């Protein structure tokens, strides 16, 4: 029997050796071919020395040394396989467990072939082709502004002369003709132009220059259609109202045509092309204006830059898919700027002297005048800001300028929105709650765990988002059935919605094109779009095929008659499977990971992997941390730095530095022909070549237009289509959309987030300037990826950022695949800081919602620069580290690593008539010197918040979800001015409907030791009034009444130190609803 057992054990060992050796060989081959052959050689050597190696006569399993070695190798390689399966983008990403649904085709990140067993069935998958990195490498270009060989158009072009000047009811028209021989420096000169000048309203002047004739010589000249971007026209009452216009237009032909716009009330020149030549070619337009010394310009987006633009900066406007570099062009195009000029008032004469220095006198009196300039042009463009002038360079189109007289920022912003870009979209109430997202939530169970964790830690959560992880191989409108199947999704969403929360999925602009040789790769969304002619084409009429996350992709053509209906139908169809509550539109520049139609002829390779490593894949492991991480986490920082250095060294092996001077592609114009792929004038695009990481400029639209002319409009058009699609998908409710690429006017459809920022204090700092700039562009619904998207965050940065973003209208935390988790409950201090800030945010949601109502109806702003609230204080012109939320709340965040204090100003205080109250202590700030920069204590976890005297803020008791908060009792905070007065308002509706059955508007006033509330409207709100807080009450209060009824003494508290009166327990006196009848306290 022992002999038989020995043979049996030996047979088992042989079987193990054979199977493990085969598995080890193939697994080693997947990792590194030379490793497999080395292993095979070792096996052969072992077999040759069999008799010498075997030691035990009576065999016990794994006593043979080769078996022990093989077992070690087998376990090691299988653990490697398991680790890969758990890694994002690995070959088995979509394989969950034996009881999961059948595997779909492998995701684009797969790079190897193999087999898996699911429910006892063996399934094989093919190798996934990785698109070569070189496909996204464009031509080597040097921007004109950096090119020593560049020709200055001003030195060689003739300019124009004006003739045939005619008066019209609203202004004048004229004909402009070349004043000399055509220069054709960066295109073909347009011989004759039409000039139209219109005084369109009491505060708006239009100046337009377009080609006189569009014929075969200039048929490609693209004039922006008003159906794409609204064009302001003469107001119906302009005949009378324009008589009070403070702007005046004059022109001259000395030495060539120029024009000047000046302000009549001050005699100040606002815009003047005098001393420069107008250049107007089919691919290059240039005009310039003088500017005063140390001018204050704001706007011109989208870039990450300081709020005040400065006078040595070039703004490039070309929508780019790029991870938020500072000072370069980003996702959107907003060719609008605000110009604010300060004048010192002479006390004795009242004369005004323009302030041209940065130094000002805090005790002097100043007055400011602001005006706006909007260049309605969608082409790629540059705006050169230099010490004495601004120069606009456009790659085509027309000159379509609008001047807004102001004279204040609110005047300019309101006029710009109401005449040109439209008023901002009114948001649903729930959208002002907290949003949680990340790239890397793997399945519904993980989402549920996140939701449950917020509940467990007592942190409000209103909305849970998913990035592209939920998709079937990154395809729009299809879920991965292994991880985000529809049945489980229905159960998850049912529970989520029952809890009062909401779900927002990402939707990318690119549409996957299925492999025609693989029947299982069918993608009905593409088929339906293709059947309706909804996609962009190549110049030869074939479908334009780029590459994005799913592989080779196509792109909707929003000028196609069928595209909008197709998009709507896809939304409706998908919503029938997954009841989402809004849409997150991404990659909408539109982005493509290759130059040109790289998928043409290659679709049979689909799905393919992008031409770069995804975050977390070998060579792209995230080791970066915020500034100062080495000070707070020295050991971890040292390990990360070492790993990052090794990764960088490995990535750079074989990359030899070139010793030759770079060779640049420079093109010269061909008369009458445009080179849209390589225009002769090269703008300073962040990617260089216009086609890099974008749909190529020669892609063709259904109306015959090339992408070159309308590239910057893609984000606007997809947001418009999505807005209308959501109206049909979720009828009766206001669409909630957050979009990445935007153009002037997109704010009437959607909000915007700042894109792929980085987990650095620097990006938190710039987030304020980003938000304020988008306020000027008509996007009050703005926020950034809190705690940072790219890189790893840390506890300190996330602590500060979660508190800062609590006062941004759009409040979302989102980070990149494979970075460390950064939900606020990950660190105890961040959880506590978040609860503190969110308690304030959720308390003041009625105030914020009212601000949005006013913005939607009047064009006012929500987040406000200090300079806008105090326009006559030149010391605030560059203030960008503080902001007002509406007129009443001053936010002073800590923006530097390691800081425990923050410097801030209290505008208008120190004898200038303003008072501010600390949100937490209710005490007035004692500021003795006007303009003083005060040091404020701000330990980690504290964000200084101040209420401005003279304002009344409606509040509601906070809750973990807004649905419950809206059922809670009301409160009122009245912050008295130094004169003992205050005012405010409140707007109430159902919080979601496009058309309201009833609304309520409440006005608050405080004076003569009384607080009044007066309401109008039919909306029935039954929540009682619970408490009233009055700040700045200078004397002890002995008696409080509500509509003549005495409030018992125990409900009245007066703090003699803070001078705050707090009245509680008013519920019983207002049980029919706080606003059911007017009252006086």
CSV table of N, CA and C in Angstrom, one decimal, residues 506-646:
chain,number,residue,atom,x,y,z
A,506,UNK,N,-21.7,60.8,-16.1
A,506,UNK,CA,-20.9,61.5,-17.2
A,506,UNK,C,-21.4,61.0,-18.5
A,507,UNK,N,-21.4,61.9,-19.5
A,507,UNK,CA,-21.7,61.6,-20.9
A,507,UNK,C,-20.7,62.3,-21.8
A,508,UNK,N,-19.9,61.5,-22.5
A,508,UNK,CA,-18.9,62.1,-23.4
A,508,UNK,C,-19.4,62.5,-24.7
A,509,UNK,N,-18.6,63.4,-25.4
A,509,UNK,CA,-19.1,63.9,-26.7
A,509,UNK,C,-18.8,62.9,-27.8
A,510,UNK,N,-17.8,62.0,-27.6
A,510,UNK,CA,-17.5,61.1,-28.7
A,510,UNK,C,-18.3,59.8,-28.6
A,511,UNK,N,-18.7,59.3,-29.8
A,511,UNK,CA,-19.5,58.1,-29.9
A,511,UNK,C,-18.7,56.9,-30.5
A,512,UNK,N,-18.7,55.8,-29.8
A,512,UNK,CA,-18.0,54.6,-30.3
A,512,UNK,C,-18.5,54.1,-31.6
A,513,UNK,N,-17.6,53.8,-32.5
A,513,UNK,CA,-18.0,53.1,-33.8
A,513,UNK,C,-17.7,51.7,-33.7
A,514,UNK,N,-18.7,50.8,-33.8
A,514,UNK,CA,-18.5,49.4,-33.6
A,514,UNK,C,-17.6,48.7,-34.7
A,515,UNK,N,-17.0,47.6,-34.3
A,515,UNK,CA,-16.2,46.8,-35.2
A,515,UNK,C,-17.1,46.1,-36.1
A,516,UNK,N,-17.1,46.3,-37.4
A,516,UNK,CA,-18.0,45.7,-38.3
A,516,UNK,C,-17.8,44.2,-38.5
A,517,UNK,N,-16.6,43.7,-38.1
A,517,UNK,CA,-16.3,42.3,-38.2
A,517,UNK,C,-16.6,41.5,-36.9
A,518,UNK,N,-17.2,42.2,-35.9
A,518,UNK,CA,-17.5,41.5,-34.7
A,518,UNK,C,-18.9,41.8,-34.3
A,519,UNK,N,-19.8,40.8,-34.5
A,519,UNK,CA,-21.2,41.0,-34.3
A,519,UNK,C,-21.5,41.3,-32.9
A,520,UNK,N,-20.7,40.8,-31.9
A,520,UNK,CA,-20.9,41.1,-30.5
A,520,UNK,C,-20.6,42.5,-30.1
A,521,UNK,N,-20.0,43.2,-31.0
A,521,UNK,CA,-19.5,44.6,-30.8
A,521,UNK,C,-20.6,45.6,-31.2
A,522,UNK,N,-21.8,45.1,-31.4
A,522,UNK,CA,-22.9,46.0,-31.9
A,522,UNK,C,-23.1,47.1,-30.9
A,523,UNK,N,-23.4,48.3,-31.4
A,523,UNK,CA,-23.7,49.5,-30.6
A,523,UNK,C,-24.8,50.3,-31.3
A,524,UNK,N,-26.0,50.1,-30.8
A,524,UNK,CA,-27.2,50.7,-31.5
A,524,UNK,C,-27.1,52.2,-31.5
A,525,UNK,N,-26.5,52.8,-30.5
A,525,UNK,CA,-26.5,54.3,-30.4
A,525,UNK,C,-25.8,54.8,-31.7
A,526,UNK,N,-24.7,54.2,-32.0
A,526,UNK,CA,-24.0,54.6,-33.3
A,526,UNK,C,-24.9,54.4,-34.5
A,527,UNK,N,-25.5,53.2,-34.6
A,527,UNK,CA,-26.3,52.9,-35.7
A,527,UNK,C,-27.4,53.9,-35.9
A,528,UNK,N,-28.1,54.3,-34.9
A,528,UNK,CA,-29.2,55.2,-35.0
A,528,UNK,C,-28.7,56.6,-35.4
A,529,UNK,N,-27.5,57.0,-34.9
A,529,UNK,CA,-26.9,58.2,-35.3
A,529,UNK,C,-26.5,58.2,-36.7
A,530,UNK,N,-25.9,57.1,-37.1
A,530,UNK,CA,-25.4,57.0,-38.5
A,530,UNK,C,-26.6,57.0,-39.5
A,531,UNK,N,-27.7,56.4,-39.1
A,531,UNK,CA,-28.9,56.3,-40.0
A,531,UNK,C,-29.5,57.7,-40.2
A,532,UNK,N,-29.3,58.6,-39.2
A,532,UNK,CA,-29.9,59.9,-39.3
A,532,UNK,C,-28.8,61.0,-39.8
A,533,UNK,N,-27.7,60.5,-40.2
A,533,UNK,CA,-26.6,61.4,-40.7
A,533,UNK,C,-26.2,62.4,-39.7
A,534,UNK,N,-26.0,61.9,-38.4
A,534,UNK,CA,-25.7,62.8,-37.3
A,534,UNK,C,-24.3,63.1,-37.0
A,535,UNK,N,-23.3,62.5,-37.8
A,535,UNK,CA,-21.9,62.6,-37.5
A,535,UNK,C,-21.1,63.5,-38.4
A,536,UNK,N,-20.0,64.0,-37.9
A,536,UNK,CA,-19.1,64.8,-38.7
A,536,UNK,C,-18.5,63.9,-39.8
A,537,UNK,N,-18.1,64.5,-40.9
A,537,UNK,CA,-17.5,63.8,-42.0
A,537,UNK,C,-16.1,64.3,-42.4
A,538,UNK,N,-15.4,63.6,-43.2
A,538,UNK,CA,-14.2,64.1,-43.8
A,538,UNK,C,-14.5,64.9,-45.0
A,539,UNK,N,-13.6,65.6,-45.6
A,539,UNK,CA,-13.8,66.4,-46.8
A,539,UNK,C,-14.4,65.6,-47.9
A,540,UNK,N,-14.0,64.3,-48.0
A,540,UNK,CA,-14.5,63.4,-49.1
A,540,UNK,C,-15.9,62.8,-48.8
A,541,UNK,N,-16.5,63.2,-47.7
A,541,UNK,CA,-17.9,62.7,-47.3
A,541,UNK,C,-17.9,61.5,-46.5
A,542,UNK,N,-16.8,60.8,-46.2
A,542,UNK,CA,-16.7,59.6,-45.3
A,542,UNK,C,-16.8,60.1,-43.9
A,543,UNK,N,-17.2,59.2,-43.0
A,543,UNK,CA,-17.3,59.6,-41.6
A,543,UNK,C,-16.0,59.9,-41.0
A,544,UNK,N,-15.9,61.0,-40.3
A,544,UNK,CA,-14.7,61.4,-39.6
A,544,UNK,C,-14.6,60.5,-38.3
A,545,UNK,N,-13.5,59.8,-38.2
A,545,UNK,CA,-13.3,58.8,-37.1
A,545,UNK,C,-12.0,59.2,-36.3
A,546,UNK,N,-12.2,59.7,-35.1
A,546,UNK,CA,-11.1,60.0,-34.2
A,546,UNK,C,-10.9,58.9,-33.2
A,547,UNK,N,-10.3,59.2,-32.1
A,547,UNK,CA,-10.1,58.2,-31.0
A,547,UNK,C,-10.3,58.9,-29.7
A,548,UNK,N,-11.1,58.3,-28.8
A,548,UNK,CA,-11.3,58.8,-27.4
A,548,UNK,C,-11.3,57.6,-26.5
A,549,UNK,N,-11.9,57.6,-25.4
A,549,UNK,CA,-11.8,56.5,-24.4
A,549,UNK,C,-12.2,55.2,-24.9
A,550,UNK,N,-13.4,55.1,-25.6
A,550,UNK,CA,-13.8,53.7,-26.1
A,550,UNK,C,-12.9,53.1,-27.2
A,551,UNK,N,-12.2,53.9,-27.8
A,551,UNK,CA,-11.4,53.5,-29.0
A,551,UNK,C,-11.7,54.4,-30.1
A,552,UNK,N,-11.8,53.9,-31.3
A,552,UNK,CA,-12.1,54.8,-32.5
A,552,UNK,C,-13.6,55.3,-32.4
A,553,UNK,N,-13.7,56.6,-32.6
A,553,UNK,CA,-15.0,57.2,-32.3
A,553,UNK,C,-15.4,58.2,-33.4
A,554,UNK,N,-16.7,58.5,-33.4
A,554,UNK,CA,-17.2,59.5,-34.3
A,554,UNK,C,-17.8,60.7,-33.4
A,555,UNK,N,-18.2,61.7,-34.0
A,555,UNK,CA,-18.6,62.9,-33.3
A,555,UNK,C,-19.9,63.5,-33.9
A,556,UNK,N,-20.8,63.9,-33.0
A,556,UNK,CA,-22.1,64.4,-33.5
A,556,UNK,C,-21.8,65.7,-34.2
A,557,UNK,N,-22.6,65.9,-35.3
A,557,UNK,CA,-22.5,67.2,-36.1
A,557,UNK,C,-23.8,67.9,-35.8
A,558,UNK,N,-23.7,69.0,-34.9
A,558,UNK,CA,-24.9,69.6,-34.4
A,558,UNK,C,-25.5,70.5,-35.5
A,559,UNK,N,-24.9,70.7,-36.6
A,559,UNK,CA,-25.6,71.4,-37.8
A,559,UNK,C,-26.4,70.4,-38.6
A,560,UNK,N,-26.3,69.1,-38.3
A,560,UNK,CA,-27.0,68.1,-39.1
A,560,UNK,C,-28.5,68.2,-38.6
A,561,UNK,N,-29.5,68.1,-39.5
A,561,UNK,CA,-30.9,68.2,-39.1
A,561,UNK,C,-31.3,67.1,-38.2
A,562,UNK,N,-30.6,65.9,-38.2
A,562,UNK,CA,-31.1,64.8,-37.4
A,562,UNK,C,-30.4,64.7,-36.1
A,563,UNK,N,-29.3,65.4,-35.8
A,563,UNK,CA,-28.5,65.2,-34.7
A,563,UNK,C,-29.2,65.4,-33.4
A,564,UNK,N,-29.9,66.6,-33.2
A,564,UNK,CA,-30.5,66.9,-32.0
A,564,UNK,C,-31.6,65.9,-31.6
A,565,UNK,N,-32.4,65.5,-32.6
A,565,UNK,CA,-33.4,64.5,-32.3
A,565,UNK,C,-32.8,63.2,-31.9
A,566,UNK,N,-31.7,62.8,-32.6
A,566,UNK,CA,-31.0,61.5,-32.2
A,566,UNK,C,-30.5,61.6,-30.8
A,567,UNK,N,-29.9,62.7,-30.4
A,567,UNK,CA,-29.4,62.9,-29.1
A,567,UNK,C,-30.5,62.8,-28.0
A,568,UNK,N,-31.6,63.4,-28.3
A,568,UNK,CA,-32.7,63.4,-27.4
A,568,UNK,C,-33.2,62.0,-27.3
A,569,UNK,N,-33.4,61.2,-28.3
A,569,UNK,CA,-33.9,59.8,-28.3
A,569,UNK,C,-32.9,59.0,-27.5
A,570,UNK,N,-31.6,59.2,-27.6
A,570,UNK,CA,-30.6,58.4,-26.8
A,570,UNK,C,-30.8,58.7,-25.3
A,571,UNK,N,-31.0,59.9,-25.0
A,571,UNK,CA,-31.2,60.3,-23.6
A,571,UNK,C,-32.4,59.6,-23.0
A,572,UNK,N,-33.5,59.7,-23.8
A,572,UNK,CA,-34.8,59.1,-23.3
A,572,UNK,C,-34.6,57.6,-23.2
A,573,UNK,N,-34.0,57.0,-24.1
A,573,UNK,CA,-33.8,55.5,-24.1
A,573,UNK,C,-33.0,55.1,-22.9
A,574,UNK,N,-31.9,55.8,-22.7
A,574,UNK,CA,-31.0,55.5,-21.5
A,574,UNK,C,-31.7,55.8,-20.2
A,575,UNK,N,-32.5,56.9,-20.1
A,575,UNK,CA,-33.2,57.2,-18.9
A,575,UNK,C,-34.2,56.1,-18.5
A,576,UNK,N,-34.8,55.4,-19.5
A,576,UNK,CA,-35.7,54.4,-19.2
A,576,UNK,C,-35.0,53.2,-18.5
A,577,UNK,N,-33.7,53.1,-18.6
A,577,UNK,CA,-33.0,52.0,-17.9
A,577,UNK,C,-32.3,52.5,-16.6
A,578,UNK,N,-31.9,53.8,-16.6
A,578,UNK,CA,-31.2,54.3,-15.5
A,578,UNK,C,-31.8,55.7,-15.2
A,579,UNK,N,-32.5,55.9,-14.1
A,579,UNK,CA,-33.2,57.1,-13.8
A,579,UNK,C,-32.3,58.2,-13.3
A,580,UNK,N,-31.4,58.7,-14.2
A,580,UNK,CA,-30.5,59.8,-13.8
A,580,UNK,C,-31.2,61.1,-13.6
A,581,UNK,N,-30.6,62.0,-12.9
A,581,UNK,CA,-31.2,63.3,-12.6
A,581,UNK,C,-30.6,64.5,-13.2
A,582,UNK,N,-29.6,64.3,-14.0
A,582,UNK,CA,-28.9,65.4,-14.7
A,582,UNK,C,-27.8,64.8,-15.6
A,583,UNK,N,-27.1,65.7,-16.2
A,583,UNK,CA,-26.1,65.2,-17.2
A,583,UNK,C,-24.8,66.0,-17.0
A,584,UNK,N,-23.7,65.3,-17.0
A,584,UNK,CA,-22.4,65.8,-17.0
A,584,UNK,C,-21.7,65.6,-18.3
A,585,UNK,N,-21.5,66.7,-19.1
A,585,UNK,CA,-21.0,66.6,-20.5
A,585,UNK,C,-19.5,66.9,-20.4
A,586,UNK,N,-18.8,65.9,-20.9
A,586,UNK,CA,-17.3,66.0,-20.9
A,586,UNK,C,-16.8,65.8,-22.3
A,587,UNK,N,-15.5,66.1,-22.4
A,587,UNK,CA,-14.7,65.9,-23.7
A,587,UNK,C,-15.4,66.6,-24.9
A,588,UNK,N,-15.9,67.8,-24.6
A,588,UNK,CA,-16.8,68.4,-25.6
A,588,UNK,C,-16.2,69.6,-26.3
A,589,UNK,N,-14.8,69.6,-26.5
A,589,UNK,CA,-14.2,70.7,-27.2
A,589,UNK,C,-14.3,70.6,-28.7
A,590,UNK,N,-14.5,69.6,-29.4
A,590,UNK,CA,-14.5,68.2,-29.0
A,590,UNK,C,-13.1,67.6,-29.0
A,591,UNK,N,-12.8,66.7,-28.0
A,591,UNK,CA,-11.5,66.1,-27.9
A,591,UNK,C,-11.4,64.9,-28.7
A,592,UNK,N,-10.2,64.7,-29.2
A,592,UNK,CA,-9.9,63.4,-29.9
A,592,UNK,C,-8.4,63.1,-29.7
A,593,UNK,N,-8.1,61.9,-29.4
A,593,UNK,CA,-6.7,61.5,-29.0
A,593,UNK,C,-5.8,61.3,-30.2
A,594,UNK,N,-6.2,61.7,-31.4
A,594,UNK,CA,-5.3,61.5,-32.5
A,594,UNK,C,-5.5,62.7,-33.5
A,595,UNK,N,-4.5,62.9,-34.4
A,595,UNK,CA,-4.6,64.0,-35.3
A,595,UNK,C,-5.3,63.4,-36.6
A,596,UNK,N,-6.4,64.1,-37.0
A,596,UNK,CA,-7.1,63.7,-38.2
A,596,UNK,C,-8.0,62.4,-37.9
A,597,UNK,N,-8.5,61.9,-39.0
A,597,UNK,CA,-9.4,60.8,-39.0
A,597,UNK,C,-8.6,59.5,-38.9
A,598,UNK,N,-8.0,59.3,-37.7
A,598,UNK,CA,-7.1,58.1,-37.6
A,598,UNK,C,-7.8,56.8,-37.6
A,599,UNK,N,-9.1,56.8,-37.4
A,599,UNK,CA,-9.8,55.5,-37.4
A,599,UNK,C,-10.2,55.1,-38.7
A,600,UNK,N,-10.1,55.9,-39.7
A,600,UNK,CA,-10.5,55.5,-41.1
A,600,UNK,C,-9.6,54.3,-41.5
A,601,UNK,N,-10.2,53.2,-41.9
A,601,UNK,CA,-9.5,52.0,-42.3
A,601,UNK,C,-9.1,51.2,-41.1
A,602,UNK,N,-9.3,51.6,-39.9
A,602,UNK,CA,-8.8,50.9,-38.7
A,602,UNK,C,-9.9,50.4,-37.8
A,603,UNK,N,-11.2,50.6,-38.2
A,603,UNK,CA,-12.3,50.3,-37.3
A,603,UNK,C,-12.3,48.8,-37.0
A,604,UNK,N,-11.8,48.0,-37.8
A,604,UNK,CA,-11.8,46.5,-37.5
A,604,UNK,C,-10.9,46.2,-36.4
A,605,UNK,N,-10.2,47.1,-35.9
A,605,UNK,CA,-9.3,46.9,-34.7
A,605,UNK,C,-10.0,47.3,-33.4
A,606,UNK,N,-11.2,47.9,-33.5
A,606,UNK,CA,-11.9,48.4,-32.3
A,606,UNK,C,-12.4,47.2,-31.5
A,607,UNK,N,-12.4,47.4,-30.1
A,607,UNK,CA,-12.0,48.6,-29.4
A,607,UNK,C,-10.5,48.6,-29.2
A,608,UNK,N,-10.0,49.8,-29.2
A,608,UNK,CA,-8.5,50.0,-29.0
A,608,UNK,C,-8.2,50.8,-27.8
A,609,UNK,N,-7.0,50.7,-27.3
A,609,UNK,CA,-6.6,51.4,-26.1
A,609,UNK,C,-6.1,52.8,-26.5
A,610,UNK,N,-6.4,53.9,-25.7
A,610,UNK,CA,-5.9,55.2,-26.0
A,610,UNK,C,-4.3,55.2,-26.2
A,611,UNK,N,-3.8,56.2,-26.9
A,611,UNK,CA,-2.4,56.3,-27.1
A,611,UNK,C,-1.5,56.8,-26.0
A,612,UNK,N,-2.0,56.5,-24.8
A,612,UNK,CA,-1.2,56.9,-23.6
A,612,UNK,C,-1.6,56.0,-22.5
A,613,UNK,N,-0.8,56.0,-21.4
A,613,UNK,CA,-1.1,55.2,-20.2
A,613,UNK,C,-2.2,55.9,-19.4
A,614,UNK,N,-3.1,55.1,-19.0
A,614,UNK,CA,-4.2,55.6,-18.0
A,614,UNK,C,-3.6,55.7,-16.7
A,615,UNK,N,-4.1,56.6,-15.8
A,615,UNK,CA,-3.6,56.8,-14.5
A,615,UNK,C,-3.6,55.4,-13.7
A,616,UNK,N,-2.5,55.1,-13.1
A,616,UNK,CA,-2.4,53.8,-12.4
A,616,UNK,C,-1.7,52.7,-13.2
A,617,UNK,N,-1.7,52.8,-14.5
A,617,UNK,CA,-1.0,51.8,-15.3
A,617,UNK,C,0.5,52.0,-15.1
A,618,UNK,N,1.3,50.9,-15.4
A,618,UNK,CA,2.7,51.0,-15.2
A,618,UNK,C,3.3,52.2,-16.0
A,619,UNK,N,4.1,53.0,-15.3
A,619,UNK,CA,4.7,54.2,-16.0
A,619,UNK,C,3.8,55.4,-15.7
A,620,UNK,N,2.6,55.3,-15.2
A,620,UNK,CA,1.8,56.4,-14.9
A,620,UNK,C,1.1,56.3,-13.6
A,621,UNK,N,1.9,55.8,-12.6
A,621,UNK,CA,1.5,55.7,-11.2
A,621,UNK,C,1.6,57.1,-10.6
A,622,UNK,N,0.6,57.4,-9.8
A,622,UNK,CA,0.5,58.8,-9.3
A,622,UNK,C,1.3,58.9,-8.0
A,623,UNK,N,2.3,59.7,-8.0
A,623,UNK,CA,3.1,59.9,-6.8
A,623,UNK,C,3.1,61.3,-6.3
A,624,UNK,N,2.5,62.2,-6.9
A,624,UNK,CA,2.5,63.6,-6.6
A,624,UNK,C,1.6,63.9,-5.4
A,625,UNK,N,2.0,64.9,-4.6
A,625,UNK,CA,1.3,65.4,-3.5
A,625,UNK,C,1.3,66.9,-3.4
A,626,UNK,N,0.5,67.5,-2.6
A,626,UNK,CA,0.5,69.0,-2.6
A,626,UNK,C,1.8,69.6,-2.0
A,627,UNK,N,1.9,70.9,-2.2
A,627,UNK,CA,3.0,71.6,-1.6
A,627,UNK,C,3.0,71.4,-0.1
A,628,UNK,N,4.2,71.2,0.4
A,628,UNK,CA,4.4,71.1,1.9
A,628,UNK,C,4.1,69.7,2.4
A,629,UNK,N,3.8,68.8,1.5
A,629,UNK,CA,3.5,67.4,2.0
A,629,UNK,C,4.8,66.8,2.7
A,630,UNK,N,5.9,67.2,2.2
A,630,UNK,CA,7.2,66.7,2.8
A,630,UNK,C,7.4,67.2,4.2
A,631,UNK,N,6.7,68.3,4.5
A,631,UNK,CA,6.8,68.9,5.9
A,631,UNK,C,5.9,68.2,6.8
A,632,UNK,N,4.7,67.8,6.3
A,632,UNK,CA,3.7,67.2,7.2
A,632,UNK,C,3.7,65.7,7.2
A,633,UNK,N,4.3,65.1,6.1
A,633,UNK,CA,4.3,63.6,6.0
A,633,UNK,C,5.7,63.2,5.4
A,634,UNK,N,6.7,63.5,6.1
A,634,UNK,CA,8.1,63.4,5.6
A,634,UNK,C,8.4,62.0,5.0
A,635,UNK,N,8.1,61.0,5.8
A,635,UNK,CA,8.5,59.6,5.4
A,635,UNK,C,7.7,59.2,4.1
A,636,UNK,N,6.4,59.5,4.1
A,636,UNK,CA,5.6,59.1,2.9
A,636,UNK,C,6.0,59.9,1.7
A,637,UNK,N,6.4,61.2,2.0
A,637,UNK,CA,6.8,62.1,0.9
A,637,UNK,C,8.1,61.6,0.3
A,638,UNK,N,9.0,61.1,1.1
A,638,UNK,CA,10.3,60.6,0.6
A,638,UNK,C,10.1,59.4,-0.2
A,639,UNK,N,9.3,58.5,0.2
A,639,UNK,CA,9.0,57.3,-0.6
A,639,UNK,C,8.4,57.6,-1.9
A,640,UNK,N,7.4,58.5,-1.9
A,640,UNK,CA,6.8,58.9,-3.1
A,640,UNK,C,7.7,59.6,-4.1
A,641,UNK,N,8.6,60.4,-3.5
A,641,UNK,CA,9.6,61.1,-4.4
A,641,UNK,C,10.5,60.2,-5.0
A,642,UNK,N,11.0,59.2,-4.3
A,642,UNK,CA,11.9,58.2,-4.8
A,642,UNK,C,11.2,57.4,-5.9
A,643,UNK,N,10.0,57.0,-5.7
A,643,UNK,CA,9.2,56.2,-6.7
A,643,UNK,C,9.0,57.0,-7.9
A,644,UNK,N,8.6,58.3,-7.7
A,644,UNK,CA,8.4,59.2,-8.9
A,644,UNK,C,9.7,59.3,-9.7
A,645,UNK,N,10.8,59.5,-9.0
A,645,UNK,CA,12.1,59.6,-9.7
A,645,UNK,C,12.4,58.4,-10.5
A,646,UNK,N,12.2,57.2,-9.9
A,646,UNK,CA,12.5,56.0,-10.6
A,646,UNK,C,11.5,55.8,-11.8
